[in-house]
Structure formats: C-alpha cells, structure tokens
C-alpha cells in the first residue's frame, strides 16, 4: 500500500530560492537575452554552475524560482533504466503516470483492481519528494471493454462512482491534481458521440464524475483535461463554456489542463490569451502533456525551431499567474508515443534517444531564466454567459414578483445546454413554481433536468419536480436546465415570468 503522505511540491532551500554565483550578477534579463541570441544562432545554452562544488542548476530549480512546477510523465517499467530515472530524479518536481492510473489499466475486470503499476508511480513520487497528478479517472478512449458493454444508465453511473471511489481513495491526499475528465470533446466542440457515456447518459456523467471525485478527495484539485484546446477556437470555447456552467451551478471544478501535443512551428498565437481567459474564471490552468514533434530524422533547423517553440510555450505559462505548471509527456525520445502514432514524426521531447540534452532543453532554460516576461493582463472576457462573482448593483425597482432569473448556456454547432437559476427576492417562500419564457427561431427543447420542460411554438414552460417544489424566501433559489437543438445564432431568452409574474434577469 502506498504511504499517503503529501510530497513537498516546492524546493525551498536557500540555494534554490536565492541562487548564488557570479553568473547571477549579470542579471536574469541579460542572461536570458544571451540565451535567446545563442538559440537563434543554433548554439547550445549551458546554464552556468554556482560556486565550485555546487550542482548544476536543474529545470526544477529554475522553475521553483518562478513559482511554477515542472513535471514529467513516467512509465513504471522505464524506471529501471538508470539514465531515465536519473533525469526524472534531478530535473522535475512533479510526476504523472502516462497510462498506469487510467480505468483500462486499473480495473480491466469489474471490481477487480490491478494496482502494481500505479502504485509504483505513486511510491516513486512519495519517496523522491515530488508532487503527483492522477491521470485520468474517466477518459472515454481509455476504458476497459466491460464498460463499453454496459447498457443501463444507472449501471453506468454506479460503475463510474465505484471506480472513482476506489482509485481516488487509494491514493488519498498524495495526489495534488486529479484529471477527472479527459478528452470529452470532439474536435468541433461537440460531445464525443463515440463514447458509451454519451450514448447512455448524455452529459450528466461528467458531473457525476466530478462529484464522486470531490467526495473521495476533498482537498485535491479537480481538472478537466483535453487536447486541441490550446488556441482560441470552437473546441476551447466549448470547454470554457462548460467551466462557466459548472461554476454557475456549483459543480466542483478547480482547473483545466491543456495537453499541448504540438507540431513544430505550431504554437498557437493565442495560447497565452487563451490560458488567461480560463485563469480569469478563478481556476488553475496547466500545460499537461507537452511535446513538440518534428519530421524525422530531425534536421538541425527543425531542432532549433523546436527550441523556440518550447520557449514560447513556457513563456505563455510564465506570463499567466494561475498557470501553475507544465508537464512534458516523457523523458526521452527513445520511448515517445509519437513515432508509432504518427509515422514520420517524432523527436518531440527534451532529451534525444541517447539521453543527450537537445536544443529544446535550452529553450526551456532560456524561458525560465527570462524574468522580464510580463504578467499577461487580458481585457475583460466576453463569455457567452456571465462569469462568477457578485452581481452588479441594480438601481431599477424590482418587479412585483420579486424574482431574479440567471441564464447561462453551453453552445455547440447543432445544439446547446441551458442552465437557469430562479431566485426569490421576497420575504415569503414560493410553494410550487412554473417559469415561462420564449425561445428564438430554430431552437427546440429536447429534454429537461430538475424540471418538467415542455415547448409549444416559441413558448417554453418549466414546472418544478418533487424535490425542488419550494423556493425559499429572502434569496432562496432553485435551478434547472434543458438541452435543445438550434440552427444558428442561439439567442438567450430576453424575459421570464414566474407563476405569471415578470422576473428580473441577472
């Protein structure tokens, strides 16, 4: 059984927090400028050592001076390779299992768990004093065959809860971040239609997973992790809107992970802005699976370009206060997933197949040394729905009904999910409620949740169900939602009436 001791996530020794040595006297900005110029010229950057006898400065030490974590994905069977393990030991302060903690790896038969590989990573993290990320509790692409064969929604939810409770419960407070949901969106921002979860339980299973993880790990940070969300585009915006809706409804969500599997010269221009807009919602953001592939055999020019790309990714995270860390997806090109999955591509990591540092390592070093990186301040975000925070002061008098309706939605190409909160601003409770409003052209309700929702023409009528019949006085509230199709534009309703009386909209 793993010793569930939360590892130290920062090295706070004086030699790391306040580096000494003549090279620091040059000033971090000058060092970074020289490093950048050397990279451009195709030269290698050597991080100068401290006083005689001091160890060479590592990536983990440099990252600690910037208050960031730098992590690595590990495979337990590779830890017997001395060179692999030595790099993991010295260069990183955070680890994640490549696949050893996935559902497919831990519960190939229902109720029968295999812990050896996951335990090895957890034990390594604990004994080496590194923080640990749990990856991934529910990924539609990494479930055992028996999950795909489930035919009942209730049984699927039960299996999900049982799995999360067992895995999260085993590793306890040792895990700092859990990737609870992984790769839930299709490339166009719609839900993955090839998922057993989507077939049987629409989008509800995702909330079920987050609530189950919170119950099992009240102190861990719960994350949604996905690929292809690094740039501001439809898929990233769908993820952004999902976070907005979860926050509005109190669903536990603490961070978003951006996998960042990139091709050389493919760092999105909007990466930093995208990270910042998520951070502005009050959550952590993390680069979780970084690699930058090049055509193989790699040319010197491509390796220089790769170094520049690594530097840009790190600079983007460094400029966003709530970007708490970056994890590279492997130690060495020798064991990378890329050549098998993408023939003709590879060489995506910081060490080559012979464990020699590549220019990409120098690119990371240059970014970490450059303390002139400005903190990015974005303009106020323009979400499709209001973000969290206090409501603005309303100077107009409240309508006679004394109700306030808050509307939020998640929109994709062919549909949307709406979440509606009804607030009671009066001193008397409401016993039994009906909310009416109108939808636009092309918007059709398919089903509701936490209410009976029907549509006749443009008008929608939502009636309470048994458990939410009463809206308490003096700010009491009830929430419900619905899923609908839409043909474009997807305007929000402009007015609502509670039991026939108009409400204010927030």
Short mmCIF file of C-alpha atoms in Angstrom, two decimals:
data_model
loop_
_atom_site.label_atom_id
_atom_site.label_comp_id
_atom_site.label_asym_id
_atom_site.label_seq_id
_atom_site.Cartn_x
_atom_site.Cartn_y
_atom_site.Cartn_z
CA UNK A 1 0.00 0.00 0.00
CA UNK A 2 1.32 3.42 -0.84
CA UNK A 3 2.28 5.73 2.03
CA UNK A 4 -0.27 8.51 1.57
CA UNK A 5 1.96 11.42 2.51
CA UNK A 6 1.56 14.58 0.50
CA UNK A 7 5.00 15.26 -1.00
CA UNK A 8 6.73 18.60 -0.87
CA UNK A 9 5.93 20.39 -4.13
CA UNK A 10 8.49 23.17 -3.91
CA UNK A 11 12.18 23.12 -3.05
CA UNK A 12 12.52 25.96 -0.59
CA UNK A 13 16.20 25.62 0.27
CA UNK A 14 18.13 28.92 0.27
CA UNK A 15 20.39 27.77 -2.57
CA UNK A 16 17.36 27.40 -4.86
CA UNK A 17 15.25 30.33 -3.77
CA UNK A 18 18.22 32.71 -3.72
CA UNK A 19 20.76 31.33 -6.22
CA UNK A 20 24.33 32.46 -5.73
CA UNK A 21 27.27 32.62 -8.08
CA UNK A 22 28.85 35.21 -10.34
CA UNK A 23 26.56 34.37 -13.27
CA UNK A 24 23.55 35.74 -11.39
CA UNK A 25 25.32 39.05 -11.01
CA UNK A 26 24.86 39.57 -14.72
CA UNK A 27 21.11 39.91 -14.14
CA UNK A 28 18.50 37.45 -15.24
CA UNK A 29 17.38 39.65 -18.10
CA UNK A 30 20.87 39.76 -19.64
CA UNK A 31 21.34 36.01 -19.21
CA UNK A 32 18.03 35.39 -20.94
CA UNK A 33 18.89 37.76 -23.77
CA UNK A 34 22.20 35.97 -24.33
CA UNK A 35 20.45 32.59 -24.22
CA UNK A 36 17.90 33.72 -26.78
CA UNK A 37 20.59 35.00 -29.11
CA UNK A 38 22.55 31.76 -28.83
CA UNK A 39 19.47 29.70 -29.62
CA UNK A 40 18.77 31.81 -32.68
CA UNK A 41 22.31 31.18 -33.86
CA UNK A 42 21.93 27.45 -33.34
CA UNK A 43 24.30 27.36 -30.37
CA UNK A 44 23.74 25.40 -27.18
CA UNK A 45 22.90 27.18 -23.95
CA UNK A 46 24.79 25.99 -20.89
CA UNK A 47 23.31 27.08 -17.57
CA UNK A 48 26.32 28.25 -15.55
CA UNK A 49 27.02 26.45 -12.33
CA UNK A 50 27.19 28.13 -8.97
CA UNK A 51 30.26 28.18 -6.74
CA UNK A 52 32.86 25.45 -7.00
CA UNK A 53 31.41 22.15 -5.91
CA UNK A 54 27.79 23.20 -6.42
CA UNK A 55 25.48 21.06 -8.51
CA UNK A 56 24.41 22.12 -11.99
CA UNK A 57 21.17 24.09 -11.92
CA UNK A 58 18.22 21.91 -12.99
CA UNK A 59 14.90 22.70 -14.63
CA UNK A 60 13.12 22.05 -11.33
CA UNK A 61 15.35 24.54 -9.53
CA UNK A 62 14.82 27.18 -12.18
CA UNK A 63 11.06 26.59 -12.24
CA UNK A 64 10.90 26.94 -8.45
CA UNK A 65 12.36 30.45 -8.72
CA UNK A 66 9.39 31.31 -10.96
CA UNK A 67 6.86 29.64 -8.62
CA UNK A 68 5.96 27.03 -11.23
CA UNK A 69 6.02 23.25 -11.22
CA UNK A 70 7.75 21.33 -13.99
CA UNK A 71 6.55 17.79 -14.36
CA UNK A 72 7.15 14.68 -16.41
CA UNK A 73 5.01 11.71 -17.46
CA UNK A 74 6.56 8.43 -16.39
CA UNK A 75 6.07 4.79 -17.31
CA UNK A 76 6.81 2.46 -14.38
CA UNK A 77 8.64 -0.11 -16.48
CA UNK A 78 11.13 2.56 -17.60
CA UNK A 79 12.19 3.49 -14.07
CA UNK A 80 14.65 0.56 -14.12
CA UNK A 81 16.61 2.41 -16.83
CA UNK A 82 19.27 4.32 -14.81
CA UNK A 83 19.57 7.23 -17.25
CA UNK A 84 15.78 7.64 -17.42
CA UNK A 85 15.44 7.58 -13.65
CA UNK A 86 18.36 9.93 -13.04
CA UNK A 87 16.77 12.58 -15.25
CA UNK A 88 13.40 12.13 -13.57
CA UNK A 89 15.07 12.38 -10.17
CA UNK A 90 17.01 15.56 -10.85
CA UNK A 91 15.15 17.66 -13.41
CA UNK A 92 11.48 17.53 -12.36
CA UNK A 93 9.44 18.25 -9.23
CA UNK A 94 6.12 16.78 -10.37
CA UNK A 95 5.17 13.44 -11.92
CA UNK A 96 2.17 11.88 -13.63
CA UNK A 97 1.67 8.30 -14.79
CA UNK A 98 1.44 8.01 -18.57
CA UNK A 99 -1.27 5.33 -18.52
CA UNK A 100 -0.88 3.39 -15.28
CA UNK A 101 -3.75 5.13 -13.45
CA UNK A 102 -6.34 5.01 -16.24
CA UNK A 103 -9.54 2.99 -15.90
CA UNK A 104 -8.34 0.49 -18.51
CA UNK A 105 -5.10 -0.08 -16.61
CA UNK A 106 -6.52 -0.33 -13.09
CA UNK A 107 -9.87 -2.16 -13.48
CA UNK A 108 -9.81 -4.44 -16.51
CA UNK A 109 -12.48 -6.61 -14.83
CA UNK A 110 -15.28 -5.00 -12.87
CA UNK A 111 -14.46 -4.81 -9.19
CA UNK A 112 -11.04 -6.43 -9.69
CA UNK A 113 -8.27 -3.86 -9.41
CA UNK A 114 -4.66 -4.08 -10.52
CA UNK A 115 -2.59 -1.55 -8.60
CA UNK A 116 1.04 -2.53 -9.18
CA UNK A 117 1.92 -0.08 -11.98
CA UNK A 118 0.00 2.84 -10.47
CA UNK A 119 1.46 2.10 -7.04
CA UNK A 120 4.96 2.19 -8.48
CA UNK A 121 4.48 5.72 -9.79
CA UNK A 122 2.84 6.87 -6.55
CA UNK A 123 5.61 5.31 -4.47
CA UNK A 124 8.27 6.90 -6.67
CA UNK A 125 6.66 10.33 -6.24
CA UNK A 126 6.40 9.94 -2.47
CA UNK A 127 9.94 8.66 -1.93
CA UNK A 128 11.51 11.27 -4.24
CA UNK A 129 9.56 14.18 -2.75
CA UNK A 130 7.66 15.05 -5.91
CA UNK A 131 4.08 16.20 -6.34
CA UNK A 132 1.72 13.77 -8.08
CA UNK A 133 -1.07 14.23 -10.62
CA UNK A 134 -3.60 11.42 -11.02
CA UNK A 135 -4.37 10.75 -14.69
CA UNK A 136 -7.08 10.06 -15.71
CA UNK A 137 -10.18 8.95 -13.84
CA UNK A 138 -12.59 8.93 -16.78
CA UNK A 139 -11.37 9.13 -20.36
CA UNK A 140 -13.83 7.84 -22.98
CA UNK A 141 -10.92 6.49 -25.03
CA UNK A 142 -9.31 4.57 -22.16
CA UNK A 143 -11.96 2.40 -20.55
CA UNK A 144 -11.98 -1.42 -20.32
CA UNK A 145 -14.20 -3.43 -22.64
CA UNK A 146 -16.72 -4.22 -19.91
CA UNK A 147 -17.56 -0.53 -19.52
CA UNK A 148 -18.35 -0.23 -23.24
CA UNK A 149 -20.70 -3.20 -22.87
CA UNK A 150 -22.87 -1.61 -20.16
CA UNK A 151 -26.43 -1.00 -21.39
CA UNK A 152 -28.10 0.68 -18.39
CA UNK A 153 -27.62 4.33 -17.46
CA UNK A 154 -28.00 3.55 -13.75
CA UNK A 155 -25.43 0.75 -14.01
CA UNK A 156 -23.00 3.02 -15.86
CA UNK A 157 -23.27 5.68 -13.16
CA UNK A 158 -22.78 3.07 -10.45
CA UNK A 159 -19.68 1.69 -12.17
CA UNK A 160 -18.27 5.19 -12.55
CA UNK A 161 -18.81 6.03 -8.88
CA UNK A 162 -17.35 2.72 -7.72
CA UNK A 163 -14.25 3.16 -9.88
CA UNK A 164 -13.56 6.73 -8.82
CA UNK A 165 -14.10 5.96 -5.15
CA UNK A 166 -11.64 3.07 -5.30
CA UNK A 167 -8.88 4.83 -7.24
CA UNK A 168 -9.07 8.20 -5.54
CA UNK A 169 -9.50 6.58 -2.14
CA UNK A 170 -6.34 4.52 -2.58
CA UNK A 171 -4.03 7.48 -3.17
CA UNK A 172 -5.69 9.93 -0.82
CA UNK A 173 -4.08 13.30 -0.21
CA UNK A 174 -0.88 12.33 -2.01
CA UNK A 175 -2.46 13.44 -5.30
CA UNK A 176 -2.44 17.22 -5.74
CA UNK A 177 -4.36 17.32 -9.04
CA UNK A 178 -6.78 14.76 -10.48
CA UNK A 179 -7.53 14.77 -14.18
CA UNK A 180 -11.11 13.69 -13.56
CA UNK A 181 -12.37 14.15 -17.13
CA UNK A 182 -10.10 13.59 -20.10
CA UNK A 183 -10.78 14.10 -23.81
CA UNK A 184 -14.56 14.54 -23.56
CA UNK A 185 -14.95 16.86 -26.57
CA UNK A 186 -14.85 16.09 -30.29
CA UNK A 187 -12.65 18.31 -32.45
CA UNK A 188 -15.55 20.61 -33.42
CA UNK A 189 -16.50 21.28 -29.79
CA UNK A 190 -19.41 18.82 -29.68
CA UNK A 191 -19.50 15.94 -27.22
CA UNK A 192 -17.77 12.74 -28.31
CA UNK A 193 -20.50 10.67 -29.95
CA UNK A 194 -18.35 7.51 -29.89
CA UNK A 195 -18.47 7.36 -26.08
CA UNK A 196 -20.55 4.86 -24.09
CA UNK A 197 -21.04 7.65 -21.57
CA UNK A 198 -22.53 9.96 -24.16
CA UNK A 199 -24.77 7.24 -25.59
CA UNK A 200 -26.24 6.26 -22.24
CA UNK A 201 -26.02 9.38 -20.10
CA UNK A 202 -25.61 12.39 -22.39
CA UNK A 203 -23.51 14.93 -20.47
CA UNK A 204 -24.69 14.07 -16.93
CA UNK A 205 -21.93 11.52 -16.32
CA UNK A 206 -19.32 14.28 -16.26
CA UNK A 207 -20.94 15.96 -13.28
CA UNK A 208 -21.34 12.57 -11.62
CA UNK A 209 -17.59 12.01 -12.00
CA UNK A 210 -16.65 15.40 -10.54
CA UNK A 211 -18.97 15.00 -7.56
CA UNK A 212 -17.65 11.48 -6.91
CA UNK A 213 -14.05 12.72 -7.06
CA UNK A 214 -14.80 15.59 -4.68
CA UNK A 215 -16.39 13.18 -2.20
CA UNK A 216 -13.33 10.92 -2.30
CA UNK A 217 -10.69 13.70 -2.38
CA UNK A 218 -11.98 16.87 -0.73
CA UNK A 219 -8.54 18.51 -0.74
CA UNK A 220 -7.39 17.71 -4.29
CA UNK A 221 -7.83 20.00 -7.26
CA UNK A 222 -10.20 18.53 -9.85
CA UNK A 223 -9.43 19.12 -13.51
CA UNK A 224 -10.87 18.73 -16.98
CA UNK A 225 -8.09 17.84 -19.42
CA UNK A 226 -8.27 17.89 -23.22
CA UNK A 227 -6.23 18.23 -26.41
CA UNK A 228 -6.66 20.71 -29.23
CA UNK A 229 -7.83 23.40 -26.81
CA UNK A 230 -4.65 25.48 -26.76
CA UNK A 231 -5.85 28.08 -29.30
CA UNK A 232 -8.97 30.21 -29.03
CA UNK A 233 -11.31 28.23 -31.29
CA UNK A 234 -14.60 26.35 -31.07
CA UNK A 235 -13.31 23.40 -29.05
CA UNK A 236 -11.60 25.62 -26.46
CA UNK A 237 -14.67 27.83 -26.24
CA UNK A 238 -16.90 24.79 -25.64
CA UNK A 239 -14.61 23.86 -22.76
CA UNK A 240 -14.68 27.44 -21.48
CA UNK A 241 -18.46 27.49 -21.53
CA UNK A 242 -18.56 24.14 -19.71
CA UNK A 243 -16.48 25.62 -16.89
CA UNK A 244 -18.79 28.65 -16.78
CA UNK A 245 -21.85 26.46 -16.43
CA UNK A 246 -20.29 24.26 -13.77
CA UNK A 247 -19.31 27.30 -11.74
CA UNK A 248 -22.82 28.74 -12.04
CA UNK A 249 -24.34 25.50 -10.75
CA UNK A 250 -21.78 24.71 -8.08
CA UNK A 251 -20.30 21.64 -9.81
CA UNK A 252 -16.76 21.16 -8.44
CA UNK A 253 -14.13 22.28 -10.97
CA UNK A 254 -10.73 23.64 -9.94
CA UNK A 255 -8.54 23.59 -13.01
CA UNK A 256 -8.27 23.00 -16.74
CA UNK A 257 -5.44 21.05 -18.35
CA UNK A 258 -4.25 21.79 -21.88
CA UNK A 259 -2.48 18.75 -23.29
CA UNK A 260 -0.41 20.71 -25.85
CA UNK A 261 0.74 17.97 -28.21
CA UNK A 262 2.06 20.24 -30.97
CA UNK A 263 3.87 20.07 -34.30
CA UNK A 264 6.96 22.21 -34.79
CA UNK A 265 6.12 25.81 -35.72
CA UNK A 266 2.61 25.13 -34.43
CA UNK A 267 2.44 27.08 -31.17
CA UNK A 268 -0.87 29.00 -31.37
CA UNK A 269 -0.55 32.77 -31.35
CA UNK A 270 -3.50 32.88 -28.93
CA UNK A 271 -2.07 30.38 -26.41
CA UNK A 272 -1.28 32.93 -23.71
CA UNK A 273 -4.56 34.79 -24.19
CA UNK A 274 -6.45 31.51 -24.01
CA UNK A 275 -4.74 30.45 -20.79
CA UNK A 276 -5.51 33.83 -19.30
CA UNK A 277 -9.23 33.79 -20.13
CA UNK A 278 -9.60 30.50 -18.27
CA UNK A 279 -7.49 31.79 -15.38
CA UNK A 280 -9.74 34.85 -15.20
CA UNK A 281 -12.53 32.48 -14.15
CA UNK A 282 -10.64 31.90 -10.91
CA UNK A 283 -9.29 28.41 -11.69
CA UNK A 284 -5.80 26.99 -12.20
CA UNK A 285 -4.58 26.27 -15.71
CA UNK A 286 -1.83 23.78 -16.56
CA UNK A 287 0.09 22.57 -19.59
CA UNK A 288 -0.29 18.85 -19.00
CA UNK A 289 1.19 16.73 -21.83
CA UNK A 290 3.67 18.89 -23.71
CA UNK A 291 5.64 17.55 -26.63
CA UNK A 292 6.53 19.22 -29.93
CA UNK A 293 7.11 16.78 -32.78
CA UNK A 294 9.29 17.28 -35.85
CA UNK A 295 9.78 15.28 -39.06
CA UNK A 296 12.33 12.51 -38.51
CA UNK A 297 15.20 12.22 -38.90
CA UNK A 298 15.26 15.66 -37.30
CA UNK A 299 17.23 18.37 -39.06
CA UNK A 300 19.27 20.97 -37.15
CA UNK A 301 16.89 23.66 -38.41
CA UNK A 302 13.85 21.81 -37.08
CA UNK A 303 15.52 21.26 -33.71
CA UNK A 304 16.26 24.99 -33.47
CA UNK A 305 12.65 25.77 -34.35
CA UNK A 306 11.52 23.23 -31.76
CA UNK A 307 13.62 25.01 -29.12
CA UNK A 308 11.93 28.28 -29.99
CA UNK A 309 8.52 26.63 -29.71
CA UNK A 310 9.30 25.19 -26.29
CA UNK A 311 10.45 28.60 -25.15
CA UNK A 312 7.20 30.17 -26.39
CA UNK A 313 5.01 27.63 -24.58
CA UNK A 314 6.88 28.16 -21.32
CA UNK A 315 6.76 31.93 -21.74
CA UNK A 316 2.99 31.76 -22.17
CA UNK A 317 2.57 29.85 -18.91
CA UNK A 318 5.07 32.03 -17.05
CA UNK A 319 3.12 35.13 -18.03
CA UNK A 320 -0.14 33.84 -16.52
CA UNK A 321 -0.12 33.84 -12.73
CA UNK A 322 -2.59 30.97 -12.39
CA UNK A 323 -0.73 28.74 -14.84
CA UNK A 324 0.72 26.63 -12.07
CA UNK A 325 2.90 24.25 -14.03
CA UNK A 326 3.98 22.47 -17.19
CA UNK A 327 4.37 18.73 -17.65
CA UNK A 328 6.30 17.25 -20.58
CA UNK A 329 4.95 13.97 -21.90
CA UNK A 330 8.00 11.80 -21.35
CA UNK A 331 11.69 11.91 -20.56
CA UNK A 332 13.34 10.85 -23.80
CA UNK A 333 12.61 10.47 -27.50
CA UNK A 334 13.60 6.80 -27.08
CA UNK A 335 10.22 5.95 -25.53
CA UNK A 336 7.94 8.59 -27.05
CA UNK A 337 4.46 7.65 -28.28
CA UNK A 338 4.79 9.85 -31.36
CA UNK A 339 6.57 7.63 -33.95
CA UNK A 340 4.09 4.78 -33.51
CA UNK A 341 1.03 7.02 -33.68
CA UNK A 342 2.31 9.46 -36.33
CA UNK A 343 4.77 7.72 -38.68
CA UNK A 344 7.45 10.06 -39.98
CA UNK A 345 7.19 12.28 -36.90
CA UNK A 346 8.98 12.15 -33.57
CA UNK A 347 11.87 13.65 -31.58
CA UNK A 348 9.35 15.66 -29.56
CA UNK A 349 10.97 15.76 -26.11
CA UNK A 350 13.88 17.46 -24.30
CA UNK A 351 16.34 14.54 -24.40
CA UNK A 352 17.19 12.54 -27.51
CA UNK A 353 17.27 8.75 -27.76
CA UNK A 354 20.78 8.68 -26.30
CA UNK A 355 19.77 10.89 -23.35
CA UNK A 356 21.63 13.93 -24.65
CA UNK A 357 20.03 17.30 -23.98
CA UNK A 358 18.56 18.83 -27.12
CA UNK A 359 18.21 22.50 -28.10
CA UNK A 360 14.65 22.21 -26.76
CA UNK A 361 16.11 21.87 -23.26
CA UNK A 362 17.99 25.10 -23.84
CA UNK A 363 14.77 26.75 -24.99
CA UNK A 364 13.08 25.84 -21.71
CA UNK A 365 16.09 27.09 -19.76
CA UNK A 366 16.05 30.39 -21.63
CA UNK A 367 12.37 30.92 -20.81
CA UNK A 368 12.84 30.12 -17.12
CA UNK A 369 15.82 32.48 -16.85
CA UNK A 370 13.98 35.34 -18.53
CA UNK A 371 12.44 37.18 -15.59
CA UNK A 372 11.41 40.03 -17.89
CA UNK A 373 8.36 38.01 -19.03
CA UNK A 374 5.44 40.36 -18.36
CA UNK A 375 2.40 39.18 -16.48
CA UNK A 376 -0.33 38.98 -19.08
CA UNK A 377 -3.41 41.04 -18.35
CA UNK A 378 -6.27 40.29 -20.67
CA UNK A 379 -9.16 42.58 -21.46
CA UNK A 380 -12.34 41.58 -19.67
CA UNK A 381 -13.51 38.27 -21.21
CA UNK A 382 -16.65 38.19 -23.30
CA UNK A 383 -18.19 34.83 -22.37
CA UNK A 384 -21.42 33.52 -23.78
CA UNK A 385 -22.74 33.76 -20.25
CA UNK A 386 -21.87 35.86 -17.17
CA UNK A 387 -18.91 34.59 -15.20
CA UNK A 388 -18.82 34.07 -11.45
CA UNK A 389 -18.69 36.92 -8.99
CA UNK A 390 -21.05 39.38 -7.38
CA UNK A 391 -23.98 40.63 -9.41
CA UNK A 392 -23.89 44.31 -10.37
CA UNK A 393 -25.97 46.75 -8.39
CA UNK A 394 -29.40 47.16 -9.98
CA UNK A 395 -30.91 50.61 -9.50
CA UNK A 396 -34.26 49.92 -11.13
CA UNK A 397 -37.04 48.76 -8.78
CA UNK A 398 -37.73 45.05 -8.63
CA UNK A 399 -40.89 43.82 -10.35
CA UNK A 400 -43.84 42.95 -8.11
CA UNK A 401 -43.00 39.24 -8.22
CA UNK A 402 -39.58 39.79 -6.64
CA UNK A 403 -37.79 37.10 -8.63
CA UNK A 404 -34.44 37.09 -10.41
CA UNK A 405 -33.53 34.67 -13.20
CA UNK A 406 -29.94 33.86 -14.18
CA UNK A 407 -29.48 32.17 -17.56
CA UNK A 408 -26.32 30.50 -18.87
CA UNK A 409 -25.67 28.15 -21.75
CA UNK A 410 -23.10 25.97 -23.46
CA UNK A 411 -23.42 26.17 -27.25
CA UNK A 412 -22.06 23.93 -29.99
CA UNK A 413 -22.72 23.64 -33.70
CA UNK A 414 -26.08 21.87 -33.55
CA UNK A 415 -27.33 22.44 -30.05
CA UNK A 416 -26.93 23.85 -26.58
CA UNK A 417 -27.43 23.16 -22.89
CA UNK A 418 -29.10 25.87 -20.80
CA UNK A 419 -28.90 26.31 -17.04
CA UNK A 420 -31.46 28.54 -15.30
CA UNK A 421 -31.45 29.72 -11.69
CA UNK A 422 -34.62 31.19 -10.18
CA UNK A 423 -34.03 33.44 -7.17
CA UNK A 424 -36.76 34.50 -4.74
CA UNK A 425 -36.24 38.11 -3.63
CA UNK A 426 -39.34 38.29 -1.40
CA UNK A 427 -39.91 37.54 2.27
CA UNK A 428 -42.29 34.66 1.54
CA UNK A 429 -41.41 31.22 0.14
CA UNK A 430 -42.80 30.09 -3.20
CA UNK A 431 -44.55 26.71 -2.96
CA UNK A 432 -44.82 25.26 -6.46
CA UNK A 433 -43.46 27.15 -9.44
CA UNK A 434 -43.85 27.47 -13.18
CA UNK A 435 -41.40 29.51 -15.24
CA UNK A 436 -42.30 30.60 -18.78
CA UNK A 437 -40.14 32.17 -21.47
CA UNK A 438 -39.74 32.18 -25.25
CA UNK A 439 -37.04 30.72 -27.48
CA UNK A 440 -35.87 32.00 -30.83
CA UNK A 441 -36.40 30.62 -34.32
CA UNK A 442 -34.83 27.19 -34.74
CA UNK A 443 -34.44 26.49 -31.01
CA UNK A 444 -36.22 23.30 -29.88
CA UNK A 445 -36.11 21.73 -26.41
CA UNK A 446 -35.31 18.01 -26.41
CA UNK A 447 -35.44 17.32 -22.67
CA UNK A 448 -35.04 18.98 -19.29
CA UNK A 449 -33.38 18.15 -16.00
CA UNK A 450 -34.56 19.10 -12.48
CA UNK A 451 -37.83 20.33 -14.06
CA UNK A 452 -40.55 19.22 -16.46
CA UNK A 453 -39.80 21.29 -19.55
CA UNK A 454 -42.21 21.50 -22.49
CA UNK A 455 -42.37 23.70 -25.57
CA UNK A 456 -45.34 24.92 -27.62
CA UNK A 457 -44.34 27.07 -30.56
CA UNK A 458 -41.80 29.54 -29.20
CA UNK A 459 -43.04 29.37 -25.59
CA UNK A 460 -41.29 27.12 -23.08
CA UNK A 461 -42.89 26.10 -19.80
CA UNK A 462 -40.79 24.66 -16.96
CA UNK A 463 -42.51 23.22 -13.89
CA UNK A 464 -40.91 22.09 -10.66
CA UNK A 465 -40.42 18.43 -9.84
CA UNK A 466 -40.98 16.97 -6.38
CA UNK A 467 -37.65 17.72 -4.73
CA UNK A 468 -37.42 21.39 -5.76
CA UNK A 469 -41.03 22.50 -5.34
CA UNK A 470 -40.23 25.23 -2.78
CA UNK A 471 -38.11 28.32 -3.42
CA UNK A 472 -37.10 29.69 -0.03
CA UNK A 473 -37.66 33.30 0.99
CA UNK A 474 -35.04 36.08 1.15
CA UNK A 475 -32.75 34.92 -1.63
CA UNK A 476 -33.68 31.26 -1.82
CA UNK A 477 -33.19 29.68 -5.24
CA UNK A 478 -33.81 26.61 -7.36
CA UNK A 479 -32.06 25.62 -10.57
CA UNK A 480 -32.95 23.51 -13.58
CA UNK A 481 -31.77 23.08 -17.13
CA UNK A 482 -32.56 21.68 -20.53
CA UNK A 483 -30.90 20.51 -23.71
CA UNK A 484 -32.05 21.85 -27.05
CA UNK A 485 -31.19 21.97 -30.73
CA UNK A 486 -30.52 25.20 -32.60
CA UNK A 487 -29.88 26.23 -36.17
CA UNK A 488 -27.67 29.26 -35.63
CA UNK A 489 -27.23 32.35 -33.52
CA UNK A 490 -28.69 30.79 -30.38
CA UNK A 491 -30.01 33.99 -28.71
CA UNK A 492 -30.73 33.87 -24.98
CA UNK A 493 -34.32 34.42 -23.79
CA UNK A 494 -34.98 38.07 -23.07
CA UNK A 495 -37.70 37.76 -20.41
CA UNK A 496 -39.03 35.27 -17.89
CA UNK A 497 -42.21 35.00 -15.81
CA UNK A 498 -42.56 33.07 -12.55
CA UNK A 499 -46.12 31.92 -11.86
CA UNK A 500 -47.32 34.55 -14.32
CA UNK A 501 -45.36 37.50 -12.86
CA UNK A 502 -42.32 39.00 -14.65
CA UNK A 503 -38.83 38.43 -13.25
CA UNK A 504 -35.70 40.49 -13.38
CA UNK A 505 -32.77 38.93 -15.32
CA UNK A 506 -29.25 38.87 -13.93
#
